[in-house]
Amino acid sequence: MSWTLETPDGRSLSVNAWNWRPTLELLEQAGVLDEETLELLGYNILVELSGADARRIAVFLDGYLPAVPGEGRVLLDGTVTTEPDTFEFHRDDLGRNYSATAQWLTRFRDFCRDAPDGFSCS
């Protein structure tokens, strides 16, 4: 499953569930977006975010990313690891299958920073 983020001027960014779910958890833990919006972003439906939402995300990630190593990944529970992703499916602990890479979070931050009119997610 994947999502496409798109600005009103047509710029887009795609993300898969493996990266998106921990990103949403991170935003929830930090209180960046309200609970209802975060829940809707977890479904593959059209959700609109305002320019103010995009700025809050970018500002949060600006402060958060310096603590994440370049090869780091944020796991579903919010912990950061530098262990390589083996792309092995973990049936015994499904949460281990999800991680937002530092590279993805940086791209998402840049996308949000450059979305003054907000973006849609579907």
mmCIF file of C-alpha atoms in Angstrom:
data_model
loop_
_atom_site.group_PDB
_atom_site.id
_atom_site.type_symbol
_atom_site.label_atom_id
_atom_site.label_comp_id
_atom_site.label_asym_id
_atom_site.label_seq_id
_atom_site.Cartn_x
_atom_site.Cartn_y
_atom_site.Cartn_z
ATOM 1 C CA MET A 1 0.000 0.000 0.000
ATOM 2 C CA SER A 2 1.215 3.479 -0.754
ATOM 3 C CA TRP A 3 0.142 7.099 -0.468
ATOM 4 C CA THR A 4 0.714 10.072 -2.717
ATOM 5 C CA LEU A 5 1.176 13.530 -1.249
ATOM 6 C CA GLU A 6 0.397 16.312 -3.715
ATOM 7 C CA THR A 7 0.545 20.086 -3.534
ATOM 8 C CA PRO A 8 -2.039 22.276 -5.286
ATOM 9 C CA ASP A 9 0.620 23.172 -7.881
ATOM 10 C CA GLY A 10 1.097 19.490 -8.801
ATOM 11 C CA ARG A 11 4.313 18.512 -6.989
ATOM 12 C CA SER A 12 4.021 15.029 -5.524
ATOM 13 C CA LEU A 13 5.799 12.688 -3.173
ATOM 14 C CA SER A 14 5.021 8.982 -2.822
ATOM 15 C CA VAL A 15 5.467 6.924 0.309
ATOM 16 C CA ASN A 16 4.862 3.293 1.186
ATOM 17 C CA ALA A 17 3.210 2.010 4.348
ATOM 18 C CA TRP A 18 6.539 0.818 5.758
ATOM 19 C CA ASN A 19 7.741 4.438 6.002
ATOM 20 C CA TRP A 20 4.384 6.223 6.390
ATOM 21 C CA ARG A 21 3.048 4.447 9.488
ATOM 22 C CA PRO A 22 6.073 5.264 11.695
ATOM 23 C CA THR A 23 6.021 8.826 10.333
ATOM 24 C CA LEU A 24 2.421 9.213 11.501
ATOM 25 C CA GLU A 25 3.297 7.705 14.892
ATOM 26 C CA LEU A 26 6.171 10.170 15.234
ATOM 27 C CA LEU A 27 3.882 13.113 14.409
ATOM 28 C CA GLU A 28 1.318 11.812 16.911
ATOM 29 C CA GLN A 29 3.857 11.404 19.707
ATOM 30 C CA ALA A 30 5.075 14.951 19.089
ATOM 31 C CA GLY A 31 1.535 16.379 18.971
ATOM 32 C CA VAL A 32 2.175 17.987 15.581
ATOM 33 C CA LEU A 33 -1.267 17.198 14.127
ATOM 34 C CA ASP A 34 -4.587 16.492 15.792
ATOM 35 C CA GLU A 35 -5.582 12.900 16.472
ATOM 36 C CA GLU A 36 -8.447 12.822 13.955
ATOM 37 C CA THR A 37 -6.258 14.059 11.085
ATOM 38 C CA LEU A 38 -3.541 11.542 11.948
ATOM 39 C CA GLU A 39 -6.071 8.717 12.002
ATOM 40 C CA LEU A 40 -7.451 9.729 8.595
ATOM 41 C CA LEU A 41 -3.919 9.940 7.159
ATOM 42 C CA GLY A 42 -3.532 6.249 7.991
ATOM 43 C CA TYR A 43 -6.298 5.332 5.559
ATOM 44 C CA ASN A 44 -5.897 5.460 1.817
ATOM 45 C CA ILE A 45 -8.460 8.255 1.394
ATOM 46 C CA LEU A 46 -8.203 11.894 0.369
ATOM 47 C CA VAL A 47 -7.102 14.068 3.296
ATOM 48 C CA GLU A 48 -6.281 17.763 2.924
ATOM 49 C CA LEU A 49 -3.606 19.422 5.061
ATOM 50 C CA SER A 50 -3.302 23.177 5.295
ATOM 51 C CA GLY A 51 -0.211 25.281 4.775
ATOM 52 C CA ALA A 52 -0.080 25.734 8.569
ATOM 53 C CA ASP A 53 -0.107 21.927 9.011
ATOM 54 C CA ALA A 54 2.743 21.574 6.501
ATOM 55 C CA ARG A 55 4.768 24.287 8.291
ATOM 56 C CA ARG A 56 4.258 22.596 11.707
ATOM 57 C CA ILE A 57 5.486 19.287 10.271
ATOM 58 C CA ALA A 58 8.534 20.938 8.677
ATOM 59 C CA VAL A 59 9.412 22.860 11.855
ATOM 60 C CA PHE A 60 9.082 19.714 13.973
ATOM 61 C CA LEU A 61 11.269 17.675 11.608
ATOM 62 C CA ASP A 62 13.840 20.499 11.474
ATOM 63 C CA GLY A 63 14.279 20.084 15.209
ATOM 64 C CA TYR A 64 13.974 16.292 15.265
ATOM 65 C CA LEU A 65 16.201 15.190 12.375
ATOM 66 C CA PRO A 66 19.569 16.364 13.774
ATOM 67 C CA ALA A 67 19.222 13.645 16.435
ATOM 68 C CA VAL A 68 18.701 10.911 13.811
ATOM 69 C CA PRO A 69 21.884 9.543 12.198
ATOM 70 C CA GLY A 70 21.977 9.677 8.404
ATOM 71 C CA GLU A 71 21.708 5.890 8.217
ATOM 72 C CA GLY A 72 19.144 5.833 11.019
ATOM 73 C CA ARG A 73 15.575 4.628 11.001
ATOM 74 C CA VAL A 74 12.708 5.556 13.312
ATOM 75 C CA LEU A 75 10.809 2.453 14.305
ATOM 76 C CA LEU A 76 7.058 2.234 14.826
ATOM 77 C CA ASP A 77 7.494 2.640 18.592
ATOM 78 C CA GLY A 78 9.509 5.853 18.103
ATOM 79 C CA THR A 79 12.921 4.440 18.877
ATOM 80 C CA VAL A 80 15.819 5.162 16.535
ATOM 81 C CA THR A 81 18.106 2.431 15.258
ATOM 82 C CA THR A 82 21.102 2.306 12.963
ATOM 83 C CA GLU A 83 20.798 -1.437 12.439
ATOM 84 C CA PRO A 84 20.524 -2.199 8.723
ATOM 85 C CA ASP A 85 17.056 -3.066 7.468
ATOM 86 C CA THR A 86 17.238 -6.701 6.417
ATOM 87 C CA PHE A 87 13.869 -6.476 4.621
ATOM 88 C CA GLU A 88 12.969 -9.672 6.436
ATOM 89 C CA PHE A 89 9.283 -9.980 7.351
ATOM 90 C CA HIS A 90 8.917 -10.391 11.124
ATOM 91 C CA ARG A 91 5.744 -12.378 11.801
ATOM 92 C CA ASP A 92 6.414 -12.585 15.540
ATOM 93 C CA ASP A 93 6.703 -8.797 15.981
ATOM 94 C CA LEU A 94 4.900 -6.936 13.193
ATOM 95 C CA GLY A 95 6.047 -3.534 14.479
ATOM 96 C CA ARG A 96 9.621 -4.412 13.473
ATOM 97 C CA ASN A 97 8.541 -4.351 9.813
ATOM 98 C CA TYR A 98 7.970 -0.588 9.848
ATOM 99 C CA SER A 99 10.619 2.124 9.930
ATOM 100 C CA ALA A 100 10.888 5.662 8.624
ATOM 101 C CA THR A 101 14.362 6.244 7.272
ATOM 102 C CA ALA A 102 16.206 9.477 7.933
ATOM 103 C CA GLN A 103 16.327 9.967 4.157
ATOM 104 C CA TRP A 104 12.530 9.653 3.871
ATOM 105 C CA LEU A 105 11.926 12.003 6.809
ATOM 106 C CA THR A 106 14.266 14.567 5.224
ATOM 107 C CA ARG A 107 12.421 14.356 1.890
ATOM 108 C CA PHE A 108 9.075 14.669 3.703
ATOM 109 C CA ARG A 109 10.333 17.689 5.663
ATOM 110 C CA ASP A 110 11.526 19.377 2.472
ATOM 111 C CA PHE A 111 8.219 18.612 0.753
ATOM 112 C CA CYS A 112 6.279 20.129 3.671
ATOM 113 C CA ARG A 113 8.563 23.163 3.783
ATOM 114 C CA ASP A 114 7.899 23.785 0.094
ATOM 115 C CA ALA A 115 4.094 23.421 0.432
ATOM 116 C CA PRO A 116 2.932 26.895 1.571
ATOM 117 C CA ASP A 117 -0.636 26.101 0.478
ATOM 118 C CA GLY A 118 -0.637 22.659 2.086
ATOM 119 C CA PHE A 119 -1.039 19.315 0.375
ATOM 120 C CA SER A 120 -3.425 16.448 -0.080
ATOM 121 C CA CYS A 121 -2.745 12.873 0.862
ATOM 122 C CA SER A 122 -4.411 9.938 -0.841
#
